[in-house]
PDB file of C-alpha atoms in Angstrom:
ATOM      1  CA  UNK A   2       0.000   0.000   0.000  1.00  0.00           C
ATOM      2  CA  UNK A   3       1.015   3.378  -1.041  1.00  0.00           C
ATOM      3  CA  UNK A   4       0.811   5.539   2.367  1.00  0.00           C
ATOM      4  CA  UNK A   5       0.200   8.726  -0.104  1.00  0.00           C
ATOM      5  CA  UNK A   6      -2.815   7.128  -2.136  1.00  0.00           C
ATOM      6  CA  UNK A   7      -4.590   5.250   0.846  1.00  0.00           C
ATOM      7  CA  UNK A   8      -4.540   9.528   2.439  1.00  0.00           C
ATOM      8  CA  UNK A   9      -5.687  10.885  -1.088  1.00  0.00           C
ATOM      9  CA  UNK A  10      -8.204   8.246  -1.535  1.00  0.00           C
ATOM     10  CA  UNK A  11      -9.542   8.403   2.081  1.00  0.00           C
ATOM     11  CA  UNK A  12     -10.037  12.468   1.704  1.00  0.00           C
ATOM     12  CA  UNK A  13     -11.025  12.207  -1.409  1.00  0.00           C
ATOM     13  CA  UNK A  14     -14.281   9.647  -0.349  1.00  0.00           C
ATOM     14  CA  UNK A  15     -14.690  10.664   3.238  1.00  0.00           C
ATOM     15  CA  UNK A  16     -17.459  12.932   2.864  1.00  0.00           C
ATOM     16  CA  UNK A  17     -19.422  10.490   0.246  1.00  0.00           C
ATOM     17  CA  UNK A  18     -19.163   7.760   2.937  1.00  0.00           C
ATOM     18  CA  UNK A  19     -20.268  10.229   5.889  1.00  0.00           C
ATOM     19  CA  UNK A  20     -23.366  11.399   3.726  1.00  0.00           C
ATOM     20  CA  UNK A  21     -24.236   7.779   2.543  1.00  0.00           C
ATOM     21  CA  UNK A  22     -24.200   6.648   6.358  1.00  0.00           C
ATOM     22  CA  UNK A  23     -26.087  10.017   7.333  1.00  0.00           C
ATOM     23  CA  UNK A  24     -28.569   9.648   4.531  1.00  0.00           C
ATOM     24  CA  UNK A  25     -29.715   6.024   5.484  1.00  0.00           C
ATOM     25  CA  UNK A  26     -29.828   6.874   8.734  1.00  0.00           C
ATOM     26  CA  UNK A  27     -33.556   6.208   9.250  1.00  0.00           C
ATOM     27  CA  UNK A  28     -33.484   2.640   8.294  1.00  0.00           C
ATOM     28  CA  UNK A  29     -30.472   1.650  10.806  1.00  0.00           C
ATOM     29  CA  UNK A  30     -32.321   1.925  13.907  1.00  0.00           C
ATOM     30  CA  UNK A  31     -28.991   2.506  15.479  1.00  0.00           C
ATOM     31  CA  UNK A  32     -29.364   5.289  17.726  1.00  0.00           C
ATOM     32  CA  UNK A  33     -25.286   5.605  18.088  1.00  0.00           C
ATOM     33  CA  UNK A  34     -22.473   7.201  16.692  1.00  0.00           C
ATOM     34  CA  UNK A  35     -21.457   5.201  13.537  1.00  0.00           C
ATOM     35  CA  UNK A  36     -17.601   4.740  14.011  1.00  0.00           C
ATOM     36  CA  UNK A  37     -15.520   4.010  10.552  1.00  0.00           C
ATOM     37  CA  UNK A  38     -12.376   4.112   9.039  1.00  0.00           C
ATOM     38  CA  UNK A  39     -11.003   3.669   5.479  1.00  0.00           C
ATOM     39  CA  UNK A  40      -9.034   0.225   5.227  1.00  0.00           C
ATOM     40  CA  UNK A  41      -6.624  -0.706   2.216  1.00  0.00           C
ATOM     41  CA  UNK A  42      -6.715  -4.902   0.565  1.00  0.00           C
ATOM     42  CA  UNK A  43      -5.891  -4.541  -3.292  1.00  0.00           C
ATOM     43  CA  UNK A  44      -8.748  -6.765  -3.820  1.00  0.00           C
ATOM     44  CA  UNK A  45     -11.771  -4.407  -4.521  1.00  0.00           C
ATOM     45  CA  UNK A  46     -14.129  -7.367  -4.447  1.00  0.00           C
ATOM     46  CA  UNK A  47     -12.915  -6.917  -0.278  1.00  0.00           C
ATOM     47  CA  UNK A  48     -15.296  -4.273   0.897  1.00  0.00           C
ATOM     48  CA  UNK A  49     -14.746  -4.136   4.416  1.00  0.00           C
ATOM     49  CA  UNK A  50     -15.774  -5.647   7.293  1.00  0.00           C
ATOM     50  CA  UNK A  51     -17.312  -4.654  11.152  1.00  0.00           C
ATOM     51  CA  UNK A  52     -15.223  -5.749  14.187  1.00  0.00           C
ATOM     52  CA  UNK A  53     -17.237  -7.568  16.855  1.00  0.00           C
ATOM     53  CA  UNK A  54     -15.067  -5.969  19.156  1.00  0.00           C
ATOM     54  CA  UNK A  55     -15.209  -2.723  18.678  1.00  0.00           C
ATOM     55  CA  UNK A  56     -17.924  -1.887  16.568  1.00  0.00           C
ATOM     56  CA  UNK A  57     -16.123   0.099  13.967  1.00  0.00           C
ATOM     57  CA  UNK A  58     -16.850  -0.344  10.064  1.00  0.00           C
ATOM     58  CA  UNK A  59     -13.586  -0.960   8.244  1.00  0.00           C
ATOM     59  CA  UNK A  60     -14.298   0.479   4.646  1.00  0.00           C
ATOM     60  CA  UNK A  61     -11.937  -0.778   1.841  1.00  0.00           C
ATOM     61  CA  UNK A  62     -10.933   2.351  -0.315  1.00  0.00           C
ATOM     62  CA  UNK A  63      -9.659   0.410  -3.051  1.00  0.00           C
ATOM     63  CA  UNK A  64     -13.469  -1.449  -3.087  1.00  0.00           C
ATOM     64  CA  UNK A  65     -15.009   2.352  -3.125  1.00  0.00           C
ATOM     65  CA  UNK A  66     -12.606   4.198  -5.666  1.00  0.00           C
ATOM     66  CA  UNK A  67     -13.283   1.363  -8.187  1.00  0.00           C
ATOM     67  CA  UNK A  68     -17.111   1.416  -7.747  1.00  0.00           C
ATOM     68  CA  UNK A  69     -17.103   5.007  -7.924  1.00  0.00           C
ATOM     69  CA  UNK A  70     -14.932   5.270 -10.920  1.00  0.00           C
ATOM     70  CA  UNK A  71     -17.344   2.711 -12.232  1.00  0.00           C
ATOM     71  CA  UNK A  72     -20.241   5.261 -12.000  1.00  0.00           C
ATOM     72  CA  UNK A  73     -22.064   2.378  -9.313  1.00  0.00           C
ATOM     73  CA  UNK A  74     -22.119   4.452  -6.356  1.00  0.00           C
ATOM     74  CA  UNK A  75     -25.276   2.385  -5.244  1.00  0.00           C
ATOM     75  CA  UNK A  76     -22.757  -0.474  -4.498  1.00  0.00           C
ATOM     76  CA  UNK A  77     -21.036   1.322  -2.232  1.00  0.00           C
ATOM     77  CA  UNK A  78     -24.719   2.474  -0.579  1.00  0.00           C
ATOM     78  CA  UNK A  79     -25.336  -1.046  -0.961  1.00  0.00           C
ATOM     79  CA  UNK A  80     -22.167  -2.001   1.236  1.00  0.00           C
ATOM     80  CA  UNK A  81     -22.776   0.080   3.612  1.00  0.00           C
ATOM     81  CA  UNK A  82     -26.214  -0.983   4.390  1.00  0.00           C
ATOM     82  CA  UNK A  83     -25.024  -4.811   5.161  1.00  0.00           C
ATOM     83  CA  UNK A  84     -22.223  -3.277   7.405  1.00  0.00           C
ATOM     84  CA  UNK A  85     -25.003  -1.329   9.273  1.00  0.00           C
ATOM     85  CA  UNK A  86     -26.717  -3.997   9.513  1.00  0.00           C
ATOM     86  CA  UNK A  87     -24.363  -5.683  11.388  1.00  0.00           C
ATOM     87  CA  UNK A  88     -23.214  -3.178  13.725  1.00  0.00           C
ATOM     88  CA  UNK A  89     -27.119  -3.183  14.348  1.00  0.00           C
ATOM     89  CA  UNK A  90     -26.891  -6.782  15.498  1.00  0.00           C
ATOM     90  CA  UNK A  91     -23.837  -6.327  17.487  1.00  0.00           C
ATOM     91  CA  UNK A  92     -26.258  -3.477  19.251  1.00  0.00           C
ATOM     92  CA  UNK A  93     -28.868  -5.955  19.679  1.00  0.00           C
ATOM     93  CA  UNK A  94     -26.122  -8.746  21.398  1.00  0.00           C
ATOM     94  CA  UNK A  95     -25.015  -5.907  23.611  1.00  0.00           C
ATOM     95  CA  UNK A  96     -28.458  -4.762  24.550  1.00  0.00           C
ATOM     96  CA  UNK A  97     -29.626  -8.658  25.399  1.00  0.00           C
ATOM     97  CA  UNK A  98     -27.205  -9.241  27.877  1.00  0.00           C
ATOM     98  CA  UNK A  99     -28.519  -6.231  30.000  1.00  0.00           C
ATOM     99  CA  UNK A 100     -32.348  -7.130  28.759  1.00  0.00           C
ATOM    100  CA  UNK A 101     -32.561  -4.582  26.395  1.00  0.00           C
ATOM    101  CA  UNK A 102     -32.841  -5.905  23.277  1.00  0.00           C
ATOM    102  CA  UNK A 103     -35.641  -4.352  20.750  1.00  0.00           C
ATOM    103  CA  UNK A 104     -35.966  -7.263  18.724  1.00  0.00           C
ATOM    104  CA  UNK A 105     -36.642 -11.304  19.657  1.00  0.00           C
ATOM    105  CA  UNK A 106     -33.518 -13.203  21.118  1.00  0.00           C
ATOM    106  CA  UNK A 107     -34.216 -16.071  18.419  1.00  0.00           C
ATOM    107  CA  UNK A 108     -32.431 -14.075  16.154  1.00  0.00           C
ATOM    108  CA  UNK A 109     -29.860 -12.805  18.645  1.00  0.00           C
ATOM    109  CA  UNK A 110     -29.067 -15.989  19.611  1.00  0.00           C
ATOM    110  CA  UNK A 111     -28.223 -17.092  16.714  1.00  0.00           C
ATOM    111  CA  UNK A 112     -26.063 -14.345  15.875  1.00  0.00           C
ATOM    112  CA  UNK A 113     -24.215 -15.001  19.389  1.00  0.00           C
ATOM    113  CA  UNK A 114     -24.285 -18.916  18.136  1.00  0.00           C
ATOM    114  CA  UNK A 115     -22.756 -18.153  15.082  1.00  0.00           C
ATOM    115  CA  UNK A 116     -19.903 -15.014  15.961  1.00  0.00           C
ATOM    116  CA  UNK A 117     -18.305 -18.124  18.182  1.00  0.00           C
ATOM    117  CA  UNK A 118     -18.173 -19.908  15.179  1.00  0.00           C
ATOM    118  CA  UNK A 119     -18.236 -17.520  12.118  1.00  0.00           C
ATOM    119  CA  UNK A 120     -17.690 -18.840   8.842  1.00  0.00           C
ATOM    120  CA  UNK A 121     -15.512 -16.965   6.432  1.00  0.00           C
ATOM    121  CA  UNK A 122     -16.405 -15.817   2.853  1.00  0.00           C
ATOM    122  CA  UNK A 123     -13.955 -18.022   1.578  1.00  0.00           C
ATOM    123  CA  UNK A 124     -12.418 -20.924   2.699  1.00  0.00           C
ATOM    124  CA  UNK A 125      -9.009 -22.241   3.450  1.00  0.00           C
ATOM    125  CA  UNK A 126      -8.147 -22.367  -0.283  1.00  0.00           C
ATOM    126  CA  UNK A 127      -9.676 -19.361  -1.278  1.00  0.00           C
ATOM    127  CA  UNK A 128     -12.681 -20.704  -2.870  1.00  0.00           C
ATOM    128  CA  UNK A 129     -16.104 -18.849  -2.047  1.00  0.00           C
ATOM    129  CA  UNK A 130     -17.663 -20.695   1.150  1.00  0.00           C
ATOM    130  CA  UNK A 131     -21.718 -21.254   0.593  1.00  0.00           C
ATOM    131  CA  UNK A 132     -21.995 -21.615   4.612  1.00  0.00           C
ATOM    132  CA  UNK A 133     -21.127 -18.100   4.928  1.00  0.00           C
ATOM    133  CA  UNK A 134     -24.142 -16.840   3.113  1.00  0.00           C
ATOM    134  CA  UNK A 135     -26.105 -19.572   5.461  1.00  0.00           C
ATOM    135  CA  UNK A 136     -24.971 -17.770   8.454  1.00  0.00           C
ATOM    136  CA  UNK A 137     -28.184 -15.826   9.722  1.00  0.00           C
ATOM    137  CA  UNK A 138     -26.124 -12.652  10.394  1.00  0.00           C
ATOM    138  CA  UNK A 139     -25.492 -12.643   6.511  1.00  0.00           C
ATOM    139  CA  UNK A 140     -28.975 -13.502   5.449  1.00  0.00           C
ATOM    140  CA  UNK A 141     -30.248 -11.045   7.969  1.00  0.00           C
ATOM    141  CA  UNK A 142     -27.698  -8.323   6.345  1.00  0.00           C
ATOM    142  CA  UNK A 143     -28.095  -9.095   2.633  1.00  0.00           C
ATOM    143  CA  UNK A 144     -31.909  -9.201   3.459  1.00  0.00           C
ATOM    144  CA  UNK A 145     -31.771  -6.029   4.798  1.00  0.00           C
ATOM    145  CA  UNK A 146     -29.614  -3.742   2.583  1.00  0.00           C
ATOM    146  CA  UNK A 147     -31.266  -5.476  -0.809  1.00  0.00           C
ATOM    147  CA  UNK A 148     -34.338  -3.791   0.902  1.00  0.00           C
ATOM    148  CA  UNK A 149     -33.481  -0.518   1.592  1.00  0.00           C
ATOM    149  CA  UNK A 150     -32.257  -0.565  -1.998  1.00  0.00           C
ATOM    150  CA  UNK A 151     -35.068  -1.572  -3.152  1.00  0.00           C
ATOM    151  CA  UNK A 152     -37.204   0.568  -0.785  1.00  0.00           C
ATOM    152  CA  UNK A 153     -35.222   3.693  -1.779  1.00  0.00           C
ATOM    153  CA  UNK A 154     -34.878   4.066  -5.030  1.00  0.00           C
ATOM    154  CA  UNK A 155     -37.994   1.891  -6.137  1.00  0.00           C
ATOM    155  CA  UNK A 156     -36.338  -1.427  -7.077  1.00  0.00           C
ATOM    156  CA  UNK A 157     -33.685   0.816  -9.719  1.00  0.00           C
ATOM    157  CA  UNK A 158     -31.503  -1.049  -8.930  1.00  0.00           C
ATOM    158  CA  UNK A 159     -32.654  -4.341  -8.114  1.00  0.00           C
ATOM    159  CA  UNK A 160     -30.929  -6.326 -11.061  1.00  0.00           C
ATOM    160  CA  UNK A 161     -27.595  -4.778 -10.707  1.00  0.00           C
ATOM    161  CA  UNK A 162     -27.150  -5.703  -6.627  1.00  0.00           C
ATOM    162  CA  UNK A 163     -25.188  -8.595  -5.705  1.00  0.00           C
ATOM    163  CA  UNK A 164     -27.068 -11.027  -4.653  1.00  0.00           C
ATOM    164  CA  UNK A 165     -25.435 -14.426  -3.592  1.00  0.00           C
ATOM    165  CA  UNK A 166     -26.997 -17.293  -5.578  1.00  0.00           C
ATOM    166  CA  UNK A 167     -27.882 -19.166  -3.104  1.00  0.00           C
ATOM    167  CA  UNK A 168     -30.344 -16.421  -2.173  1.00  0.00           C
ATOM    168  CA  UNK A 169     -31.683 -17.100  -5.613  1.00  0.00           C
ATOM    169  CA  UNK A 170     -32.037 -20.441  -5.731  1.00  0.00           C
ATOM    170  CA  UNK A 171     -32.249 -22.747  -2.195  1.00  0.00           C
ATOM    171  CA  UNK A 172     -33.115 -19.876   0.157  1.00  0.00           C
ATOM    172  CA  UNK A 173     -35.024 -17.749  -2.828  1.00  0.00           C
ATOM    173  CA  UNK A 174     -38.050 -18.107  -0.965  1.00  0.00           C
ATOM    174  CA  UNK A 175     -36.557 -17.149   2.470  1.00  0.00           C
ATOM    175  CA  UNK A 176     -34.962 -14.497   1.083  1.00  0.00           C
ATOM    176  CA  UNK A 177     -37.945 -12.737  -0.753  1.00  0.00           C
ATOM    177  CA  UNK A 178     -40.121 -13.404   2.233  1.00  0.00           C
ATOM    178  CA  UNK A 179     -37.558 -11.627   4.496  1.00  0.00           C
ATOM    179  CA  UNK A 180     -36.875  -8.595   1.934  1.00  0.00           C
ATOM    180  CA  UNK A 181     -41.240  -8.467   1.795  1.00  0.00           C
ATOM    181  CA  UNK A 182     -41.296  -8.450   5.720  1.00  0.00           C
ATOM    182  CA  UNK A 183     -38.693  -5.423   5.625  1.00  0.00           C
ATOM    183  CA  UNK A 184     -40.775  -3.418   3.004  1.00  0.00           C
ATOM    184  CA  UNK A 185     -43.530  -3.757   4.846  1.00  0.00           C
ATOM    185  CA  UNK A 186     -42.124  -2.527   7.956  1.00  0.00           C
ATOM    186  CA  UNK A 187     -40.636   0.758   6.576  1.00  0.00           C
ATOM    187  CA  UNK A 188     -44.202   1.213   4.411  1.00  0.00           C
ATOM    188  CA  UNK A 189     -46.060   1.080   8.244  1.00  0.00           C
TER     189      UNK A 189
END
C-alpha cells in the first residue's frame, strides 16, 4: 500500500461515505455514533468488514474508488447498508445481555451462536464458502440492505445488486419473504 494514495483516496471519499451513512440513517435503527475508518486490501471485491469488538466499520478504499470510478455508487450504498446492519446486530447482542434488546432473542441468539463460530467468505483455499451466506447474520444483512435498496430508489436497482446465488435459488423463498417483511415494515 502506497501511504500517499490510501490519504488521497480516504479524503477524497470521506465525505461520500459520511453522507451515505447520514442519509440512510432512518433505516439503521442505530441510535449511536457510527464509528468508521477507510481500510486498504488490493482486492476491490474486499469491501470491508465490522469488528465484533469494537464496533467500527472498516471500509476498503480500493473497493469504493473502483465502484465510484465505475459510476455504481449504489454499491457502495449497498455495502454500507449490510455493514449497518451488522453493527445493528452487534447493538442488539449488547443490549440482550442487559435485557434490552428491541428485537426477539431467536435471532440474537443465533447471531451469538454463530460469531463463536463464524464462517468466512472463503475458505481455506480461497474458494467462495456457501456456509457463509447460510450464516443468519449474513442472510439477515443481505436481506436487509437489498431492501433498503429496493425501498429507496424503487427497485432501480434491483438487477444490478449482488445477490449471492444461493439467495436465488435454495433460500429464494426465504430471502424474498424476508426482503417483503422489511418493506412492509418501513411502508407502516
Amino acid at each position: 500500500m502506497d501511504e500517499t494514495i490510501f490519504n488521497k483516496l480516504s479524503e477524497q471519499y470521506s465525505q461520500l461515505i459520511s453522507k451515505l451513512i447520514n442519509a440512510n440513517s432512518i433505516y439503521t435503527n442505530i441510535d449511536e455514533t457510527i464509528k468508521w475508518t477507510f481500510a486498504w486490501d488490493e482486492n476491490p471485491a474486499i469491501t470491508g468488514a465490522v469488528s465484533r469488538k469494537t464496533n467500527v466499520m472498516s471500509i476498503n478504499v480500493v473497493f469504493v474508488d473502483k465502484a465510484y470510478k465505475d459510476n455504481r455508487i449504489f454499491d457502495i450504498e449497498y455495502f454500507l447498508l449490510h455493514e449497518l446492519r451488522h453493527i445493528y446486530q452487534h447493538i442488539q447482542i449488547e443490549r440482550y445481555s442487559v435485557n434490552k434488546n428491541t428485537i426477539d432473542p431467536v435471532f440474537i441468539l443465533r447471531w451469538i451462536e454463530e460469531g463463536k463460530n463464524y464462517i468466512k467468505t472463503l475458505d481455506e483455499n480461497g474458494n467462495e464458502n456457501p456456509n457463509y451466506f447460510k450464516q443468519d447474520c449474513e442472510f439477515d444483512a443481505y436481506v436487509f440492505s437489498y431492501a433498503v435498496m429496493s425501498y429507496k430508489y424503487s427497485r432501480k436497482f434491483n438487477s444490478l445488486l449482488f445477490i449471492p446465488n444461493i439467495y436465488k435459488n435454495e433460500l429464494k423463498a426465504e430471502f424474498d419473504a424476508a426482503v417483503n417483511d422489511f418493506l412492509d415494515s418501513f411502508n407502516a
